[in-house]
Amino acid sequence: MIRFEEVTKEYPDGTRAVKNLNLEIRKGEFVCLIGPSGCGKTTTLKMVNRLVEPTRGTIYVDGQDIMKVDPVHLRRRIGYVIQQIGLFPHMTIEENIALVPRLLGWDRERCRRRVEELLPLVGLDPDQYRHRYPRELSGGQQQRVGVLRALAAEPDLILMDEPFGALDPITREALQDELKKLQAKLHKTILFVTHDMDEALKLADRIVLMKDGEVVQDGSPEDLLRHPANDFVAAFIGRERMAQAVGATPVEELMIRRPVTAGPSKGLAEAVQLMRQKRVDSVVVVDEDNRLLGVVTARQIQQHRDRARTLGEIMSGEPACVEVGAPVTEALQRMFVERLDHLPVVDRERRLVGLITRTTLVDLLSREGWPNGSPGGSGQGVSA
Amino acid sequence: MAAFLSEFGSYLVSNADRLLELTVEHLQLSLAAVGFGLLVGIPGGVLMARFRRLVGPVLWVTNALQTVPALALAGFLMILFGLGRGTGIAVLFCYTLMPILRATYTGITSVDPALVEAARGMGMTRWQILRMVQLPLALSVLLVGVRVATVIAIGTATILSLIGAGGLGQEIFAGIRRVSDVRILAGAVPAALLAVLADAGISWLERRLTSPGLRVERSAAQS
């Protein structure tokens, strides 16, 4: 839908607002451009409808080089919402919404029908509001109309430049929810500039984080929260949000990936040897298909070494386990309640994929932004 | 006093036709000047708003023009164009231009830049932005300039009978020459009334032309 190729924007005073930007936005994607002020996000947005023209590089919209398209025609097929709302105060709500359709030469009746169709989408009664003037509406209602105005001529692509930035927090949240619902219904391609991380996390399918005219990270909200590319990203996201996200981390991210395993027929002496070699205090017992059978700890071997010969004889039947995808916090909760030292992680077919131990908790704590905690570090460490 | 008023009244009645004619002439003179002022001033103001480099020089020239005493300007233009109505209109035009030019420029530049950018971003051409956004929003400021220009024109027109432009000045100067209070007033009162009425007329026009959306804004700002 939109493709930036090596796009640079230099202002006459020499500042480079955007540097060699390469970015592709697919049809139907909701992409948030985010970053501190002066990072080039708004410049990037405004280059799409040629309110700002790139110094170098090419921008394609729908496969067309936009520098080869008449800017007036280009803009009429791209919706545009600005922070200051920008409704024309001397026009009624209907006139405001129907402005681009009118520019495109739609007849009166079609404009009227379109307004009637659009207003209910944001919970405004057409009969009540169409003939009012922007001044007679609250800020939130005005920006709802601002969004509708961008949708009026049915563009596939909509540019939004901090559209909710000037609204109070409660109204802002209501409008975000409405936009999300609207997007679920209409599947537009939306490029959305914001400096509010919560907003980006809430709305975006994909977040492009910029700094000093360059993309620092480009990924899903999940990616950014879980694997921030560097300290800048982590700081920008904020520890609090990352910690919240970490709580929902699935077990496979923190588990020990290759726990020490042994078959049920393994002798106790051999098992002790194995544990000593690997410096662990337990082995997971599996069958030939790597299916989980049980867990045997060094303590159990010590208790049973007179009566039993193989691991199969002393392992606890029906061992507790969690499936891949369960949140780490849930696994730790279970270990605490059931007084477990180890919790094997299995896939759907009960095949062993990893092991959660008490040191997993340490990894989790380190992720939550404790001093020297490296966010995004994978769960390695000495096994139990 | 009563005697004077009855003398004044009977003079008005017996000279009604001629006085009416002079009033109409006066009004034509002033309105023609305002008309030319609008014709040059509005496009001029629009150009100034677009090419800001023009603002300094243009305002300097029109301001300088404004400071020249009307009689001196009239004499000067009379030498160039001779006696008559045309010269009168030219003199008045010099005085209507500045307020209209300035008001147009101020009106257009005071339109919220965010609105102009929104208009541009939605795909309006420059002409459409001017016609559909900038001028409607600049209208109330523009009309203030028109009002000032009209009142100046009606007032200044009274002295232009001296260069043969006609109008109520003729009656006033005739009264001065003959030391006739009645005749001075017979010219001065209609001229004053004309100015007051023009002022009221333009206020009415402003209310009619301004969008209700903007009216709400102003009353809200006042309360």
Coordinates of C-alpha atoms in Angstrom, one line a residue:
Chain A
M1 CA 0.0 0.0 0.0
I2 CA 2.8 2.5 1.0
R3 CA 6.4 1.9 0.3
F4 CA 9.3 4.2 1.3
E5 CA 12.5 3.6 -0.5
E6 CA 15.6 5.3 0.8
V7 CA 13.6 8.4 1.7
T8 CA 15.4 11.4 3.1
K9 CA 14.0 14.7 4.0
E10 CA 16.4 17.6 4.5
Y11 CA 15.2 21.0 5.4
P12 CA 16.9 24.1 3.9
D13 CA 18.7 24.8 7.2
G14 CA 20.4 21.4 6.9
T15 CA 18.4 19.5 9.5
R16 CA 17.7 16.0 8.4
A17 CA 14.3 15.1 9.6
V18 CA 14.2 11.6 8.0
K19 CA 17.2 9.6 7.0
N20 CA 17.2 6.9 4.4
L21 CA 13.9 5.5 5.5
N22 CA 12.8 2.2 4.1
L23 CA 9.4 1.1 5.2
E24 CA 6.6 -0.9 3.7
I25 CA 3.0 -0.8 4.9
R26 CA 0.7 -3.5 3.7
K27 CA -2.9 -3.1 2.9
G28 CA -5.2 -3.3 5.9
E29 CA -2.4 -2.7 8.4
F30 CA -2.7 -0.3 11.3
V31 CA 0.8 1.1 11.7
C32 CA 1.7 3.5 14.5
L33 CA 4.7 5.7 14.0
I34 CA 6.0 6.6 17.4
G35 CA 8.9 8.4 18.9
P36 CA 10.0 11.4 20.9
S37 CA 9.3 14.9 19.4
G38 CA 11.6 15.7 16.5
C39 CA 12.1 12.1 15.6
G40 CA 10.7 12.6 12.1
K41 CA 7.4 10.7 12.6
T42 CA 5.2 13.5 11.5
T43 CA 7.4 14.4 8.6
T44 CA 7.2 10.8 7.5
L45 CA 3.4 10.9 7.6
K46 CA 3.2 14.2 5.8
M47 CA 5.4 12.9 3.0
V48 CA 2.7 10.3 2.1
N49 CA 0.2 13.0 1.0
R50 CA 2.9 15.4 -0.2
L51 CA 2.3 18.0 2.4
V52 CA 6.1 17.6 2.8
E53 CA 8.1 16.5 -0.2
P54 CA 11.1 14.2 0.2
T55 CA 14.5 15.5 -0.7
R56 CA 15.6 12.1 -1.9
G57 CA 14.1 8.7 -2.4
T58 CA 10.8 7.5 -3.6
I59 CA 7.5 6.9 -2.0
Y60 CA 4.9 4.6 -3.6
V61 CA 1.2 4.6 -2.8
D62 CA -0.6 1.7 -4.4
G63 CA 2.5 1.1 -6.5
Q64 CA 2.5 4.6 -7.9
D65 CA 5.4 7.0 -7.4
I66 CA 3.6 9.9 -5.6
M67 CA 5.8 12.5 -7.1
K68 CA 4.3 11.6 -10.5
V69 CA 0.7 12.1 -9.3
D70 CA -1.1 15.5 -9.0
P71 CA -0.9 16.2 -5.2
V72 CA -4.5 17.4 -5.2
H73 CA -5.8 14.1 -6.6
L74 CA -3.5 12.1 -4.4
R75 CA -4.8 13.8 -1.3
R76 CA -8.4 13.4 -2.2
R77 CA -8.0 9.6 -2.1
I78 CA -6.2 9.6 1.2
G79 CA -8.0 10.4 4.4
Y80 CA -6.3 12.9 6.7
V81 CA -7.0 13.6 10.4
I82 CA -5.0 16.2 12.3
Q83 CA -4.4 16.8 16.0
Q84 CA -6.0 20.2 16.0
I85 CA -9.2 18.5 14.6
G86 CA -9.4 21.1 11.9
L87 CA -13.1 21.2 11.3
F88 CA -14.1 24.3 9.4
P89 CA -16.0 26.4 11.9
H90 CA -18.1 28.1 9.2
M91 CA -19.4 24.9 7.8
T92 CA -22.0 22.6 9.3
I93 CA -21.1 19.1 10.4
E94 CA -22.7 17.8 7.2
E95 CA -20.7 20.2 5.1
N96 CA -17.5 19.3 6.9
I97 CA -18.0 15.6 6.4
A98 CA -19.1 15.9 2.8
L99 CA -16.2 18.2 1.8
V100 CA -14.0 15.7 0.0
P101 CA -16.9 14.0 -1.7
R102 CA -18.0 17.4 -2.8
L103 CA -14.5 18.2 -4.2
L104 CA -14.7 14.9 -6.0
G105 CA -18.0 16.0 -7.6
W106 CA -20.5 13.7 -5.8
D107 CA -24.0 15.0 -6.2
R108 CA -25.9 16.5 -3.3
E109 CA -28.1 13.4 -2.7
R110 CA -25.1 11.0 -2.5
C111 CA -23.3 13.3 -0.1
R112 CA -26.4 13.5 2.1
R113 CA -26.7 9.8 2.2
R114 CA -23.1 9.3 3.0
V115 CA -23.3 11.7 6.0
E116 CA -26.4 9.8 7.1
E117 CA -24.4 6.6 6.9
L118 CA -21.4 7.9 8.7
L119 CA -22.7 9.8 11.7
P120 CA -24.2 6.7 13.4
L121 CA -20.8 4.9 13.2
V122 CA -19.5 7.2 16.0
G123 CA -22.8 7.3 17.8
L124 CA -24.1 10.7 16.6
D125 CA -27.7 11.0 15.5
P126 CA -27.7 12.5 11.9
D127 CA -30.9 14.4 12.4
Q128 CA -29.6 16.0 15.6
Y129 CA -26.1 16.8 14.5
R130 CA -25.9 17.3 10.7
H131 CA -26.9 20.9 10.7
R132 CA -25.0 21.9 13.8
Y133 CA -21.7 23.8 13.7
P134 CA -18.4 22.5 15.1
R135 CA -18.5 25.0 18.0
E136 CA -21.7 23.4 19.3
L137 CA -20.0 20.1 19.7
S138 CA -17.7 18.9 22.5
G139 CA -14.0 18.3 21.6
G140 CA -14.6 14.5 21.5
Q141 CA -17.6 14.8 19.2
Q142 CA -15.6 17.2 17.0
Q143 CA -12.8 14.7 16.5
R144 CA -15.3 11.9 15.9
V145 CA -16.5 14.1 13.0
G146 CA -12.9 14.7 12.1
V147 CA -12.4 11.0 11.7
L148 CA -15.6 10.6 9.7
R149 CA -14.5 13.4 7.4
A150 CA -11.4 11.4 6.6
L151 CA -13.6 8.4 5.9
A152 CA -16.2 10.2 3.8
A153 CA -14.9 9.6 0.3
E154 CA -14.1 6.0 1.2
P155 CA -10.3 6.1 0.9
D156 CA -8.3 2.9 1.4
L157 CA -5.6 4.8 3.2
I158 CA -5.9 7.1 6.2
L159 CA -3.3 9.2 7.7
M160 CA -3.7 10.3 11.3
D161 CA -1.4 12.8 12.9
E162 CA -1.8 12.5 16.7
P163 CA -5.5 12.7 16.3
F164 CA -6.4 12.3 19.9
G165 CA -3.5 14.2 21.4
A166 CA -5.5 17.3 22.3
L167 CA -8.3 15.4 24.0
D168 CA -8.7 14.7 27.7
P169 CA -7.7 11.2 28.8
I170 CA -11.2 9.8 29.2
T171 CA -12.4 11.1 25.8
R172 CA -9.2 10.0 24.2
E173 CA -9.7 6.4 25.5
A174 CA -13.3 6.4 24.2
L175 CA -12.2 7.5 20.8
Q176 CA -9.4 4.9 20.7
D177 CA -11.9 2.2 21.4
E178 CA -14.2 3.5 18.7
L179 CA -11.4 3.7 16.2
K180 CA -10.5 0.2 17.0
K181 CA -14.0 -1.0 16.5
L182 CA -14.3 1.0 13.3
Q183 CA -11.1 -0.4 12.0
A184 CA -12.3 -4.0 12.7
K185 CA -15.3 -3.2 10.6
L186 CA -13.7 -1.2 7.7
H187 CA -10.2 -2.7 7.4
K188 CA -8.5 0.5 6.2
T189 CA -4.8 0.9 6.0
I190 CA -4.0 3.4 8.7
L191 CA -0.8 5.2 9.4
F192 CA -1.1 6.8 12.8
V193 CA 1.4 9.1 14.4
T194 CA 1.5 9.3 18.2
H195 CA 4.0 9.9 21.0
D196 CA 1.8 7.9 23.4
M197 CA 3.1 4.4 23.8
D198 CA -0.1 3.2 25.5
E199 CA -2.1 4.4 22.5
A200 CA 0.3 2.7 20.1
L201 CA 0.2 -0.6 22.0
K202 CA -3.6 -0.5 22.1
L203 CA -4.3 0.3 18.5
A204 CA -1.4 -0.8 16.3
D205 CA -0.9 -4.1 14.5
R206 CA 2.6 -2.9 14.0
I207 CA 4.7 -0.2 15.7
V208 CA 7.5 1.7 14.0
L209 CA 9.6 3.4 16.6
M210 CA 11.7 6.3 15.3
K211 CA 14.5 8.4 16.7
D212 CA 16.5 11.1 15.0
G213 CA 14.9 10.4 11.6
E214 CA 15.7 6.7 11.7
V215 CA 13.7 3.6 12.5
V216 CA 14.9 2.1 15.7
Q217 CA 12.5 -0.8 15.8
D218 CA 9.7 -2.1 13.7
G219 CA 7.5 -4.9 15.0
S220 CA 4.3 -6.0 16.6
P221 CA 3.4 -4.5 20.0
E222 CA 4.4 -7.9 21.4
D223 CA 7.8 -7.8 19.9
L224 CA 8.5 -4.3 21.3
L225 CA 7.4 -5.3 24.7
R226 CA 9.2 -8.6 24.8
H227 CA 12.3 -7.9 22.8
P228 CA 13.1 -4.2 22.8
A229 CA 15.9 -3.7 20.3
N230 CA 18.0 -1.6 22.6
D231 CA 18.0 0.5 25.8
F232 CA 16.4 3.4 24.0
V233 CA 13.4 1.3 23.0
A234 CA 13.2 -0.2 26.5
A235 CA 13.3 3.3 28.1
F236 CA 10.7 4.6 25.7
I237 CA 8.4 1.7 26.4
G238 CA 9.0 2.1 30.1
R239 CA 9.7 -0.6 32.7
E240 CA 6.2 -0.7 34.0
R241 CA 4.7 -1.7 30.7
M242 CA 7.4 -4.3 30.0
A243 CA 6.9 -5.8 33.5
Q244 CA 3.2 -6.1 32.8
A245 CA 4.0 -7.8 29.6
V246 CA 6.6 -10.1 31.2
G247 CA 3.9 -11.5 33.6
A248 CA 2.1 -12.8 30.5
T249 CA 5.3 -14.3 29.1
P250 CA 4.7 -17.8 28.0
V251 CA 6.6 -20.5 29.9
E252 CA 8.7 -21.5 26.8
E253 CA 10.5 -18.3 26.9
L254 CA 11.9 -18.7 30.4
M255 CA 12.1 -22.5 30.7
I256 CA 15.3 -24.5 30.5
R257 CA 15.3 -25.8 27.0
R258 CA 17.3 -29.0 27.4
P259 CA 16.7 -30.4 30.8
V260 CA 18.6 -33.5 31.8
T261 CA 16.5 -36.5 30.9
A262 CA 16.8 -40.2 31.3
G263 CA 14.8 -43.3 30.4
P264 CA 12.8 -45.1 33.1
S265 CA 15.1 -48.2 33.0
K266 CA 18.2 -46.1 33.9
G267 CA 19.8 -47.4 37.0
L268 CA 20.0 -45.2 40.1
A269 CA 23.8 -45.2 40.3
E270 CA 23.9 -44.1 36.7
A271 CA 21.4 -41.4 37.3
V272 CA 23.4 -40.0 40.2
Q273 CA 26.4 -40.0 38.0
L274 CA 24.5 -38.1 35.3
M275 CA 23.2 -35.5 37.8
R276 CA 26.7 -35.0 39.2
Q277 CA 28.1 -34.5 35.7
K278 CA 25.5 -31.9 34.8
R279 CA 25.4 -30.3 38.2
V280 CA 21.7 -30.7 38.6
D281 CA 19.5 -32.1 41.4
S282 CA 16.9 -33.8 39.3
V283 CA 16.3 -35.7 36.1
V284 CA 13.2 -35.8 34.0
V285 CA 12.1 -39.3 33.1
V286 CA 10.9 -39.7 29.5
D287 CA 10.1 -42.6 27.2
E288 CA 11.6 -43.2 23.8
D289 CA 9.3 -40.7 22.2
N290 CA 10.4 -38.0 24.7
R291 CA 7.0 -38.3 26.4
L292 CA 7.0 -37.2 30.0
L293 CA 6.8 -40.0 32.5
G294 CA 7.9 -38.3 35.7
V295 CA 10.6 -36.4 37.6
V296 CA 13.1 -37.9 40.0
T297 CA 15.1 -35.7 42.4
A298 CA 18.4 -36.5 44.1
R299 CA 16.6 -36.6 47.4
Q300 CA 14.2 -39.3 46.2
I301 CA 17.1 -41.4 45.0
Q302 CA 18.7 -41.0 48.4
Q303 CA 15.5 -42.2 50.1
H304 CA 14.9 -45.1 47.9
R305 CA 18.4 -46.3 47.1
D306 CA 18.1 -49.5 49.1
R307 CA 14.8 -50.7 47.7
A308 CA 14.8 -49.6 44.1
R309 CA 17.2 -50.1 41.2
T310 CA 15.8 -48.0 38.3
L311 CA 14.3 -44.5 38.0
G312 CA 11.1 -46.0 36.7
E313 CA 10.5 -47.6 40.1
I314 CA 10.7 -44.4 42.2
M315 CA 9.4 -41.7 40.0
S316 CA 6.2 -40.1 41.0
G317 CA 3.4 -41.2 38.7
E318 CA 1.2 -38.6 37.0
P319 CA 3.7 -35.8 37.4
A320 CA 2.5 -32.2 37.4
C321 CA 3.2 -30.3 34.2
V322 CA 2.2 -27.3 32.1
E323 CA 1.6 -27.0 28.5
V324 CA 3.5 -24.7 26.1
G325 CA 1.9 -21.3 26.0
A326 CA 0.8 -21.1 29.6
P327 CA 2.0 -17.8 31.3
V328 CA 5.0 -18.1 33.5
T329 CA 3.2 -16.5 36.4
E330 CA 0.7 -19.3 36.3
A331 CA 3.4 -21.9 36.3
L332 CA 5.2 -20.3 39.3
Q333 CA 1.9 -19.9 41.2
R334 CA 1.4 -23.7 40.8
M335 CA 4.9 -24.5 41.9
F336 CA 4.3 -22.4 45.0
V337 CA 0.9 -23.9 45.9
E338 CA 1.8 -27.5 45.1
R339 CA 5.2 -27.2 46.7
L340 CA 7.0 -28.3 43.5
D341 CA 10.7 -27.8 42.8
H342 CA 10.3 -28.5 39.1
L343 CA 7.6 -28.2 36.6
P344 CA 8.1 -29.9 33.2
V345 CA 6.8 -28.1 30.1
V346 CA 5.2 -30.3 27.5
D347 CA 3.5 -29.9 24.2
R348 CA 0.1 -31.1 23.2
E349 CA 1.3 -34.7 22.9
R350 CA 2.9 -34.6 26.3
R351 CA 6.4 -34.5 24.8
L352 CA 8.9 -32.8 27.0
V353 CA 10.0 -29.5 25.7
G354 CA 11.5 -27.9 28.8
L355 CA 11.6 -27.4 32.5
I356 CA 10.6 -24.6 34.9
T357 CA 12.6 -24.5 38.1
R358 CA 12.9 -22.1 40.9
T359 CA 15.6 -20.2 39.1
T360 CA 13.0 -19.3 36.5
L361 CA 11.6 -17.0 39.1
V362 CA 15.0 -15.3 39.2
D363 CA 14.9 -14.8 35.5
L364 CA 11.5 -13.4 35.7
L365 CA 12.5 -10.9 38.4
S366 CA 15.5 -9.8 36.4
R367 CA 13.2 -9.1 33.4
E368 CA 10.9 -6.9 35.4
G369 CA 13.5 -4.3 35.4
W370 CA 15.7 -5.0 38.4
P371 CA 19.1 -3.4 38.4
N372 CA 21.3 -4.9 35.7
G373 CA 18.4 -7.0 34.6
S374 CA 18.7 -7.5 30.9
P375 CA 15.3 -7.4 29.4
G376 CA 14.8 -9.9 26.7
G377 CA 17.5 -12.3 27.9
S378 CA 16.4 -15.8 27.3
G379 CA 15.9 -18.1 30.3
Q380 CA 19.2 -19.8 30.6
G381 CA 20.9 -20.5 33.9
V382 CA 22.1 -23.5 35.9
S383 CA 19.4 -26.1 36.0
A384 CA 18.0 -27.0 39.3
Chain B
M1 CA -34.1 78.2 17.5
A2 CA -37.6 77.3 16.4
A3 CA -37.4 80.0 13.8
F4 CA -34.2 78.5 12.5
L5 CA -35.6 75.0 12.4
S6 CA -38.7 76.1 10.5
E7 CA -36.4 78.0 8.0
F8 CA -34.2 74.9 7.7
G9 CA -37.3 72.7 7.2
S10 CA -38.8 74.9 4.5
Y11 CA -35.4 75.0 2.8
L12 CA -35.2 71.3 2.7
V13 CA -38.7 71.0 1.4
S14 CA -38.3 73.5 -1.4
N15 CA -34.9 72.1 -2.4
A16 CA -35.7 68.5 -1.9
D17 CA -35.1 67.4 -5.4
R18 CA -31.7 69.1 -5.7
L19 CA -30.6 67.8 -2.3
L20 CA -31.7 64.3 -3.1
E21 CA -29.7 64.5 -6.3
L22 CA -26.6 65.7 -4.5
T23 CA -27.0 62.9 -1.9
V24 CA -27.3 60.3 -4.6
E25 CA -24.2 61.8 -6.3
H26 CA -22.4 61.8 -3.0
L27 CA -23.3 58.1 -2.4
Q28 CA -22.3 57.1 -6.0
L29 CA -18.9 58.9 -5.6
S30 CA -18.2 57.1 -2.3
L31 CA -19.5 53.7 -3.3
A32 CA -17.6 53.8 -6.6
A33 CA -14.4 54.5 -4.7
V34 CA -15.1 51.7 -2.2
G35 CA -15.9 49.4 -5.2
F36 CA -12.5 50.1 -6.8
G37 CA -10.9 49.8 -3.3
L38 CA -12.4 46.3 -3.0
L39 CA -11.5 45.4 -6.6
V40 CA -7.8 46.2 -6.0
G41 CA -7.6 45.7 -2.2
I42 CA -8.9 42.2 -1.8
P43 CA -6.7 40.6 -4.5
G44 CA -3.9 42.8 -3.2
G45 CA -4.4 41.6 0.3
V46 CA -4.6 38.0 -0.9
L47 CA -1.3 38.4 -2.7
M48 CA 0.3 40.0 0.3
A49 CA -0.8 37.0 2.4
R50 CA 0.8 34.7 -0.1
F51 CA 4.0 36.6 -0.9
R52 CA 4.9 38.0 2.5
R53 CA 7.8 40.0 1.0
L54 CA 5.2 42.3 -0.5
V55 CA 3.7 43.3 2.8
G56 CA 6.4 45.8 3.9
P57 CA 6.6 47.8 0.7
V58 CA 2.8 47.7 -0.1
L59 CA 1.8 48.9 3.4
W60 CA 4.5 51.6 3.3
V61 CA 3.1 53.0 0.1
T62 CA -0.5 52.9 1.1
N63 CA 0.3 54.3 4.5
A64 CA 2.2 57.1 2.9
L65 CA -0.8 57.8 0.6
Q66 CA -3.1 57.8 3.6
T67 CA -1.1 60.6 5.3
V68 CA -1.3 63.0 2.4
P69 CA -4.0 65.5 3.2
A70 CA -7.1 65.0 1.1
L71 CA -7.1 68.4 -0.4
A72 CA -3.4 68.2 -1.4
L73 CA -4.0 64.8 -3.0
A74 CA -7.1 66.2 -4.8
G75 CA -5.1 69.1 -6.1
F76 CA -2.3 66.9 -7.3
L77 CA -4.6 64.5 -9.1
M78 CA -6.5 67.4 -10.5
I79 CA -3.4 68.5 -12.3
L80 CA -2.9 65.0 -13.7
F81 CA -6.5 64.2 -14.6
G82 CA -8.3 67.5 -14.7
L83 CA -11.5 68.4 -12.9
G84 CA -14.5 66.1 -12.6
R85 CA -16.0 63.0 -11.1
G86 CA -13.3 60.6 -12.2
T87 CA -10.6 62.5 -10.4
G88 CA -12.8 62.6 -7.3
I89 CA -13.2 58.9 -7.4
A90 CA -9.5 58.5 -7.8
V91 CA -8.8 60.6 -4.7
L92 CA -11.2 58.6 -2.6
F93 CA -9.9 55.3 -4.0
C94 CA -6.5 56.2 -2.5
Y95 CA -8.1 56.4 0.9
T96 CA -10.2 53.3 0.7
L97 CA -7.4 51.1 -0.5
M98 CA -5.3 50.9 2.6
P99 CA -8.0 49.8 5.1
I100 CA -9.3 47.2 2.7
L101 CA -5.9 45.9 1.8
R102 CA -4.8 45.8 5.4
A103 CA -8.0 44.1 6.5
T104 CA -7.9 41.5 3.8
Y105 CA -4.3 40.7 4.7
T106 CA -4.9 40.6 8.4
G107 CA -8.1 38.5 7.9
I108 CA -6.4 35.9 5.8
T109 CA -3.3 35.6 7.9
S110 CA -5.3 35.3 11.1
V111 CA -7.0 32.1 9.8
D112 CA -5.7 29.2 11.9
P113 CA -2.9 27.6 9.9
A114 CA -4.1 24.2 11.1
L115 CA -7.3 24.7 9.1
V116 CA -5.4 25.7 6.0
E117 CA -3.2 22.6 6.3
A118 CA -6.3 20.4 6.9
A119 CA -7.8 21.9 3.8
R120 CA -4.6 21.3 1.8
G121 CA -4.3 17.7 3.2
M122 CA -7.8 17.0 2.1
G123 CA -7.0 17.9 -1.5
M124 CA -8.3 21.4 -1.9
T125 CA -6.6 23.5 -4.6
R126 CA -5.2 26.9 -3.6
W127 CA -8.2 28.7 -5.1
Q128 CA -10.6 26.4 -3.3
I129 CA -8.8 27.0 0.0
L130 CA -9.1 30.7 -0.6
R131 CA -12.7 30.7 -1.6
M132 CA -14.1 28.0 0.7
V133 CA -11.9 28.5 3.8
Q134 CA -9.8 31.6 4.0
L135 CA -12.2 34.2 2.7
P136 CA -15.2 33.0 4.6
L137 CA -13.2 33.0 7.8
A138 CA -11.6 36.3 7.1
L139 CA -14.9 37.9 6.3
S140 CA -15.6 39.6 9.5
V141 CA -12.2 41.2 9.7
L142 CA -12.5 42.2 6.0
L143 CA -15.8 43.9 6.6
V144 CA -14.3 46.0 9.4
G145 CA -11.9 47.3 6.8
V146 CA -14.7 48.0 4.3
R147 CA -16.6 49.8 7.0
V148 CA -13.7 52.1 7.8
A149 CA -13.1 52.7 4.1
T150 CA -16.8 53.6 3.4
V151 CA -17.0 56.0 6.3
I152 CA -13.7 57.7 5.2
A153 CA -15.0 57.9 1.6
I154 CA -18.3 59.5 2.6
G155 CA -16.5 62.0 4.8
T156 CA -13.8 62.9 2.4
A157 CA -16.2 63.1 -0.5
T158 CA -17.6 66.3 1.0
I159 CA -14.5 68.3 0.0
L160 CA -14.2 66.9 -3.4
S161 CA -16.9 69.3 -4.8
L162 CA -13.9 71.7 -4.9
I163 CA -12.5 69.7 -7.8
G164 CA -15.8 69.4 -9.5
A165 CA -16.7 66.0 -8.3
G166 CA -20.2 67.1 -7.1
G167 CA -21.9 65.6 -4.0
L168 CA -23.2 67.2 -0.8
G169 CA -19.9 69.2 -0.5
Q170 CA -21.4 71.5 -3.1
E171 CA -24.2 72.5 -0.8
I172 CA -21.8 72.9 2.2
F173 CA -19.4 75.1 0.3
A174 CA -22.2 77.2 -1.2
G175 CA -23.4 77.7 2.4
I176 CA -19.9 78.8 3.5
R177 CA -19.6 81.2 0.7
R178 CA -22.9 82.8 1.5
V179 CA -22.6 82.5 5.2
S180 CA -25.8 80.5 5.3
D181 CA -26.1 78.1 8.2
V182 CA -29.2 76.6 6.7
R183 CA -27.4 75.6 3.5
I184 CA -24.3 74.4 5.4
L185 CA -26.5 72.1 7.4
A186 CA -28.6 71.1 4.5
G187 CA -25.4 69.6 3.1
A188 CA -23.7 68.4 6.3
V189 CA -26.7 66.6 7.9
P190 CA -27.4 64.3 5.0
A191 CA -23.7 63.6 4.7
A192 CA -23.5 62.7 8.3
L193 CA -26.6 60.6 8.0
L194 CA -25.2 58.8 5.0
A195 CA -22.1 57.8 7.0
V196 CA -24.1 56.5 9.9
L197 CA -26.4 54.6 7.6
A198 CA -23.6 53.1 5.6
D199 CA -22.0 52.0 8.9
A200 CA -25.2 50.3 10.0
G201 CA -25.7 48.8 6.6
I202 CA -22.4 47.1 6.6
S203 CA -23.0 45.8 10.1
W204 CA -26.2 44.3 8.9
L205 CA -24.4 42.8 5.9
E206 CA -21.8 41.3 8.2
R207 CA -24.4 39.6 10.3
R208 CA -26.1 38.3 7.1
L209 CA -22.9 37.0 5.5
T210 CA -21.1 35.5 8.5
S211 CA -21.7 31.8 9.0
P212 CA -23.8 31.0 12.1
G213 CA -21.0 28.7 13.0
L214 CA -18.8 31.7 13.5
R215 CA -21.4 33.7 15.3
V216 CA -21.7 31.1 18.0
E217 CA -17.9 31.3 18.4
R218 CA -18.0 35.1 19.0
S219 CA -20.9 35.1 21.5
A220 CA -19.2 32.2 23.3
A221 CA -16.0 34.2 23.5
Q222 CA -17.8 37.2 24.9
S223 CA -19.7 35.4 27.6

